[in-house]
Each structure stands twice: as C-alpha cells, then as structure tokens.
CSV table of C-alpha atoms in Angstrom, one decimal:
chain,number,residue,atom,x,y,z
A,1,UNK,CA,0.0,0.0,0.0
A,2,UNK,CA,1.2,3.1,-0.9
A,3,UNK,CA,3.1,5.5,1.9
A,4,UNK,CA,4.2,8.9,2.6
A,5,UNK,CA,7.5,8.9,4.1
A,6,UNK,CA,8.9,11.2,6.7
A,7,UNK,CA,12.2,11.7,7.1
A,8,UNK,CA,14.3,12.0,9.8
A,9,UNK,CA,12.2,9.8,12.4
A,10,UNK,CA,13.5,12.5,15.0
A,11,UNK,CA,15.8,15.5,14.5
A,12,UNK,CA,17.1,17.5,17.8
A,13,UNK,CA,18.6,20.7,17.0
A,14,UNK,CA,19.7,23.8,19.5
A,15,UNK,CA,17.7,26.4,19.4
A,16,UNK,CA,18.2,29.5,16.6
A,17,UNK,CA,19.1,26.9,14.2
A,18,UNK,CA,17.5,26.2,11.1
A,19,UNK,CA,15.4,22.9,10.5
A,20,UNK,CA,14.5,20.9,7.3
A,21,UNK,CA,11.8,18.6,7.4
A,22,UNK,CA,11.7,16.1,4.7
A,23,UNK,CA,8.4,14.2,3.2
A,24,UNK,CA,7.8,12.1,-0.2
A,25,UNK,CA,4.0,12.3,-0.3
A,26,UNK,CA,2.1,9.3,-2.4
A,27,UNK,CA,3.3,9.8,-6.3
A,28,UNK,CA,-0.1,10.5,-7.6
A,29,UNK,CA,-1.8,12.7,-4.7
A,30,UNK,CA,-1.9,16.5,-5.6
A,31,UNK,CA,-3.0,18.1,-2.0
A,32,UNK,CA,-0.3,18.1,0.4
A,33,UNK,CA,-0.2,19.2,4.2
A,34,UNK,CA,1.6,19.9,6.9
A,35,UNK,CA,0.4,19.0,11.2
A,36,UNK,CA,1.8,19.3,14.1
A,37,UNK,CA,1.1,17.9,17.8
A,38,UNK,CA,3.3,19.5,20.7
A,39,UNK,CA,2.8,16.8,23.5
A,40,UNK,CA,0.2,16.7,25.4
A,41,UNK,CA,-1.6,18.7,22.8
A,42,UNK,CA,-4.4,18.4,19.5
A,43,UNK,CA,-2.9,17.8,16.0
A,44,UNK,CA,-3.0,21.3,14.7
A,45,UNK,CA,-2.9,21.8,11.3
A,46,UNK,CA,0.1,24.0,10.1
A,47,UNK,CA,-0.5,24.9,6.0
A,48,UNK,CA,-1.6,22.9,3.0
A,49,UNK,CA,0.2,23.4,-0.8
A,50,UNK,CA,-1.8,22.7,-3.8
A,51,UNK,CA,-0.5,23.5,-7.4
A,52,UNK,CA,3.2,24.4,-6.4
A,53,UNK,CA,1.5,27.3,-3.4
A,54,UNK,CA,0.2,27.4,0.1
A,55,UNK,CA,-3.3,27.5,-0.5
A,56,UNK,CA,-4.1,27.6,3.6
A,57,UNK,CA,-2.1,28.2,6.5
A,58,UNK,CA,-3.1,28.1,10.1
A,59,UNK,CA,-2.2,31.8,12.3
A,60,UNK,CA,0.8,29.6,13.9
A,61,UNK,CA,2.6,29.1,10.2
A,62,UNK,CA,4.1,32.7,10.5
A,63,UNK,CA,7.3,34.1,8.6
A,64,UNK,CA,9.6,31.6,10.7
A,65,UNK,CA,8.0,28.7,8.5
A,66,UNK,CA,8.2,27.7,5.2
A,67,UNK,CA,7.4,25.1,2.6
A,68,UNK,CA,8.9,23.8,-0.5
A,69,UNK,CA,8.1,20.9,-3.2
A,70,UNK,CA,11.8,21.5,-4.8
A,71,UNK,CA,12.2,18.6,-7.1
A,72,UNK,CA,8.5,16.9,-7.7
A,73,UNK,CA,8.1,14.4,-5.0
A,74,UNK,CA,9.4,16.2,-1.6
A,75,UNK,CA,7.7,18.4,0.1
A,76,UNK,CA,10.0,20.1,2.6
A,77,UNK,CA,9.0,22.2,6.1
A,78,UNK,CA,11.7,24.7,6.9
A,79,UNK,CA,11.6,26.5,10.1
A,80,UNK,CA,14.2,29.6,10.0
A,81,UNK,CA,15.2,30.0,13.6
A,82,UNK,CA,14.0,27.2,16.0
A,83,UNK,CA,12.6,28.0,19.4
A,84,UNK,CA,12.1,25.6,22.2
A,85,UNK,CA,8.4,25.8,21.5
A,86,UNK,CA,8.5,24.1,18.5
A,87,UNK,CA,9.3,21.0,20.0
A,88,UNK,CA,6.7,18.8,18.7
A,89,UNK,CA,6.1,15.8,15.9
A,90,UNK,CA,5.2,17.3,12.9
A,91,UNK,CA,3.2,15.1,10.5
A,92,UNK,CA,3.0,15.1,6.8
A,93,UNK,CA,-0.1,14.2,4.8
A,94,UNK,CA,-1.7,14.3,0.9
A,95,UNK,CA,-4.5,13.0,-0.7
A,96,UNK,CA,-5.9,12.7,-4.2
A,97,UNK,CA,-8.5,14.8,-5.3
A,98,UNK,CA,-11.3,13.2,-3.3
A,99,UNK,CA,-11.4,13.0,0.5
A,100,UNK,CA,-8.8,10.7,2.4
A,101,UNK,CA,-5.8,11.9,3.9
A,102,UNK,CA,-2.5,9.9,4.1
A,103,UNK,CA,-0.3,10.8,7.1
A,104,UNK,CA,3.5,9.6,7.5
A,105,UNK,CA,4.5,8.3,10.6
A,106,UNK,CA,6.1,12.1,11.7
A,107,UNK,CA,8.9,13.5,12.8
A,108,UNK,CA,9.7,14.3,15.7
A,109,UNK,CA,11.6,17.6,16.4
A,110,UNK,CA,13.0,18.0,19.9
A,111,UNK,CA,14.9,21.3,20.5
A,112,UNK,CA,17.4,22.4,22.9
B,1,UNK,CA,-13.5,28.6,16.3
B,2,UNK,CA,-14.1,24.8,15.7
B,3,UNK,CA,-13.6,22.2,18.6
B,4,UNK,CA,-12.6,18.6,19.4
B,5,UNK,CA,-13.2,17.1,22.7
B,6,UNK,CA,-12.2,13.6,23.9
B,7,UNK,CA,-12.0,11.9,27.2
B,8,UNK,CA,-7.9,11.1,27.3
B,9,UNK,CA,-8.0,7.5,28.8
B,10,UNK,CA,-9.6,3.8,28.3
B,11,UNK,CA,-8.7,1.3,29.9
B,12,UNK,CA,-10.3,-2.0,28.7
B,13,UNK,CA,-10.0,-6.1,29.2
B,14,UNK,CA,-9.2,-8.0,26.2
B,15,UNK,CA,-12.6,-9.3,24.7
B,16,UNK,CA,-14.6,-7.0,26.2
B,17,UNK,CA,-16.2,-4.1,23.9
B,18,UNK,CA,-14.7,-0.4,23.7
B,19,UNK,CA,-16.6,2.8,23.3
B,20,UNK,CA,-14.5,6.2,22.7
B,21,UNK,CA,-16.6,9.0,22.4
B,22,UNK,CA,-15.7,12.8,21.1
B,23,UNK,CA,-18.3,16.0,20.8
B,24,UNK,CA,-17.5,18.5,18.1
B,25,UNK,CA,-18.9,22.2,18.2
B,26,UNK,CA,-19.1,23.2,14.0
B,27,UNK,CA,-22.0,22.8,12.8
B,28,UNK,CA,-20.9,22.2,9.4
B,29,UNK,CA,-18.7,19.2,10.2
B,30,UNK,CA,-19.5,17.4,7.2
B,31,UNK,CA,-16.6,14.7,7.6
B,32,UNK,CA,-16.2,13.0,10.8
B,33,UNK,CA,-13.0,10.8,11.0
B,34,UNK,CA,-11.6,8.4,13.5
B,35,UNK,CA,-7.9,8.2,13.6
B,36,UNK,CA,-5.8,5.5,15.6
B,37,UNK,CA,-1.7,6.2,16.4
B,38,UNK,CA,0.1,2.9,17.1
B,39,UNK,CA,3.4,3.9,18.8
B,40,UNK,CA,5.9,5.3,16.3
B,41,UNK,CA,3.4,4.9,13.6
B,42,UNK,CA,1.7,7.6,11.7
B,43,UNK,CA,-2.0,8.4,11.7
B,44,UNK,CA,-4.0,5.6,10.0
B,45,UNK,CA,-7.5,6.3,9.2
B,46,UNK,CA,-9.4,3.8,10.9
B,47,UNK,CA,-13.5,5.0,9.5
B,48,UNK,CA,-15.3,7.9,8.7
B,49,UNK,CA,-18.6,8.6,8.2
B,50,UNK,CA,-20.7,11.6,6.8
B,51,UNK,CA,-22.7,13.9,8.9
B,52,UNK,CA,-26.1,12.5,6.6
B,53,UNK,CA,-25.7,9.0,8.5
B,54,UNK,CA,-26.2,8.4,12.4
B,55,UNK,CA,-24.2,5.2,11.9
B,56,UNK,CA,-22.0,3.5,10.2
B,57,UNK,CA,-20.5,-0.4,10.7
B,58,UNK,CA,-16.8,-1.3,9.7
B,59,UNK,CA,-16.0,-5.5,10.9
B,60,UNK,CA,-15.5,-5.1,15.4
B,61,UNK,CA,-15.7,-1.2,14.6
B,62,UNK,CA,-19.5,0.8,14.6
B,63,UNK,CA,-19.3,4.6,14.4
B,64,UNK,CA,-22.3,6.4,15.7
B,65,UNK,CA,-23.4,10.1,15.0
B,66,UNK,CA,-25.6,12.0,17.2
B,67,UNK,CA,-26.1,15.1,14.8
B,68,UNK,CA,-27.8,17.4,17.5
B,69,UNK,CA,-25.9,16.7,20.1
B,70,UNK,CA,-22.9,16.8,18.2
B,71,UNK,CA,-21.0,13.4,19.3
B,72,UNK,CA,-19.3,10.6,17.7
B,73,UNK,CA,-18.5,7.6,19.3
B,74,UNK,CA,-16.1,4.7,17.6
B,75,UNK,CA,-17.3,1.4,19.4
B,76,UNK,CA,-14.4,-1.4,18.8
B,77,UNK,CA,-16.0,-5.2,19.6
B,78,UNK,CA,-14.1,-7.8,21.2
B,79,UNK,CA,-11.3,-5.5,21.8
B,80,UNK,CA,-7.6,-7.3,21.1
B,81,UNK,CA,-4.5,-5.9,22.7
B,82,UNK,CA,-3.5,-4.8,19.6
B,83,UNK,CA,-6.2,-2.2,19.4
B,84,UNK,CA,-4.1,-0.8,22.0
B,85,UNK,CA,-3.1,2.9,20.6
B,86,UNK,CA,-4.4,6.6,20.8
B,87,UNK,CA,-7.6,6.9,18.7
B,88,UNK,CA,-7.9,10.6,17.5
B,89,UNK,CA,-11.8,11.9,16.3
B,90,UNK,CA,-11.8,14.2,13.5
B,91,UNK,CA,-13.9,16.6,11.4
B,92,UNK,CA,-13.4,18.7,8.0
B,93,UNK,CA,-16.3,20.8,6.5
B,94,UNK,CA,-15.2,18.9,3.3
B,95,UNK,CA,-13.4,16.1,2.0
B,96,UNK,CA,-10.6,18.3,0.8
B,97,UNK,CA,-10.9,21.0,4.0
B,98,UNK,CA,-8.7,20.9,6.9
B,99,UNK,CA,-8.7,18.9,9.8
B,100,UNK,CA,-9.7,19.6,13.2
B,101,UNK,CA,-8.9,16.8,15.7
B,102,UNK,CA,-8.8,16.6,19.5
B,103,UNK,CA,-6.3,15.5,21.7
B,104,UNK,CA,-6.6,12.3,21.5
B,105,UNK,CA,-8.2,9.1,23.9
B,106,UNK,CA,-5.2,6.5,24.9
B,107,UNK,CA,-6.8,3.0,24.9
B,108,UNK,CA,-5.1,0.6,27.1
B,109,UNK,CA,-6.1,-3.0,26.3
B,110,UNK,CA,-5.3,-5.4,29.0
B,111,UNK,CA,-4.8,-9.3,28.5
C-alpha cells in the first residue's frame, strides 16, 4: 500500500538553528499538508500546498516557517530559527482529489 | 472557532467491547473521521462517516453520530491488545478542508 514517508524519524537541534523537514508524499496525490502535535496537545494543522503554493495556513505558520516541493516528489517544512516551543512531531499528509488523507509516521523535532 | 473534545483515557479487558466518544462544536462538520496512532506509527485512518448517516458499521468497529448533540463515538467489539493505541476523532467541512482533531483518547487493552 502506498506511503508517505517522513524523514528524519526524529531530529534534535539547538535552538536559533535552522530545520529541514523532509516528506515524499504518495506519487499520484496533488493536495499536500503539513500538522503538528506539541505533546500533550491536538494535531494542529500548520499549511496545505496545492499547485506548487500554500493555499491555507493556520495563524501559527508565520514568517519563521516555510514550505517547499523543490524537485516533484518532496515536500519540505523549513523553520528559520527554532525556538524551544516548536518541539513537537510534525506530521506530513496528501491526498488525491477526493477525500482521504494519508499521514506519515512524523517527525519528531525536539529542541534544545 | 471549531472544537474537538475527547475523554484522554480507556482502559479495557481484552474481549470485552470499547466505546471512545468525542463532541464536536461546528455545525458544518460534514466529515467525521476516526484516527488511531500505534506507537511510532503515523496516523491511520481507521473510519469515517458523513454527517447525513447516524451510523456507520466497519467489521468489530460501529461509528455512531448523534447530529444534535454533536457526538461521535467509535465502538471497537471484542477488543484485542493490539487495538491498544491513541484513537484521534476528526472533522473537516469537506473532504478536501482541513482537519480539526482533538487531543486524543489513549486506549489501554489489558490481557
């Protein structure tokens, strides 16, 4: 069955550093997302990308994020300048035109 | 804005039959979505149903849907130990729309 991949499993990084988040969403999907869940805490949803833009972001996807399909089948999060408060797994998802979303298995981002 | 509440803990014997239940507040939850996290695992869509249906049967799992009241429950029969996980509830005003999930209920199945 097809998957979307997440890669690294977990990353820790110090904080003011710059992060890369790495995903291969499912070949033939179009819609792709980024979540997140800080422990303890809901899956939030953090921006989706549709036709090479962001065609929704949540208020907590400010300047400090960004995302990126650079070569047709990864879809990267970047976050500038980490702050302890961004600890959390972050979850990648897409889906096809119809409902049905297909997470990965996260990443989870611990920093120091 | 939109909510998700869940009770955060089950704690079940193995056979016996498990009933996790969630209340939504938007009204135009059209999607309603059960999720379950196995440890290390990604979220796997377990069942959905739409908010035209008041239930909706899948094998050991039955999804009901109190429109007025707003709540979804995911009933698992003859629980196993490997439905042990967190089971996330779920709604989107669409199919393609964002998802709003609550925190989460940790189901512990014990042998």
């Amino acid at each position: 069955e097809p998957e979307v991949t997440q890669t690294p499993s977990h990353q820790v990084t110090q904080m003011g550093q710059e992060v890369i988040l790495r995903c291969v969403p499912i070949s033939n999907h179009l819609y792709f997302y980024w979540y997140r869940q800080i422990l303890g805490q809901k899956v939030e949803f953090l921006v989706s990308f549709y036709n090479n833009e962001i065609s929704e972001k949540s208020e907590i996807f400010d300047d400090q994020f960004s995302v990126e399909r650079p070569d047709g089948s990864n879809f990267t999060l970047k976050i500038r300048s980490t702050k302890l408060e961004d600890s959390a797994m972050y979850f990648c998802a897409s889906r096809t035109e119809t409902y049905g979303y297909t997470f990965g298995s996260g990443t989870r981002l611990t920093v120091v | 804005g939109e909510d998700v509440e869940q009770s955060l803990f089950l704690s079940v014997r193995e056979g016996d039959s498990s009933v996790i239940n969630c209340t939504y507040t938007d009204s135009s939850s059209t999607y309603l979505y059960w999720y379950k996290q196995e440890p290390g695992a990604g979220l796997q869509l377990l069942t959905y149903i739409f908010s035209n249906m008041d239930m909706k049967q899948d094998q050991r799992l039955t999804v009901l849907l109190n429109k007025k009241d707003k709540h979804l429950s995911l009933r698992i029969a003859d629980t196993q130990t490997g439905d042990s996980a967190i089971y996330f509830c779920a709604e989107s005003r669409s199919g393609y729309s964002t998802l709003t999930f609550g925190k989460g209920t940790m189901l512990l199945v014990s042998p």
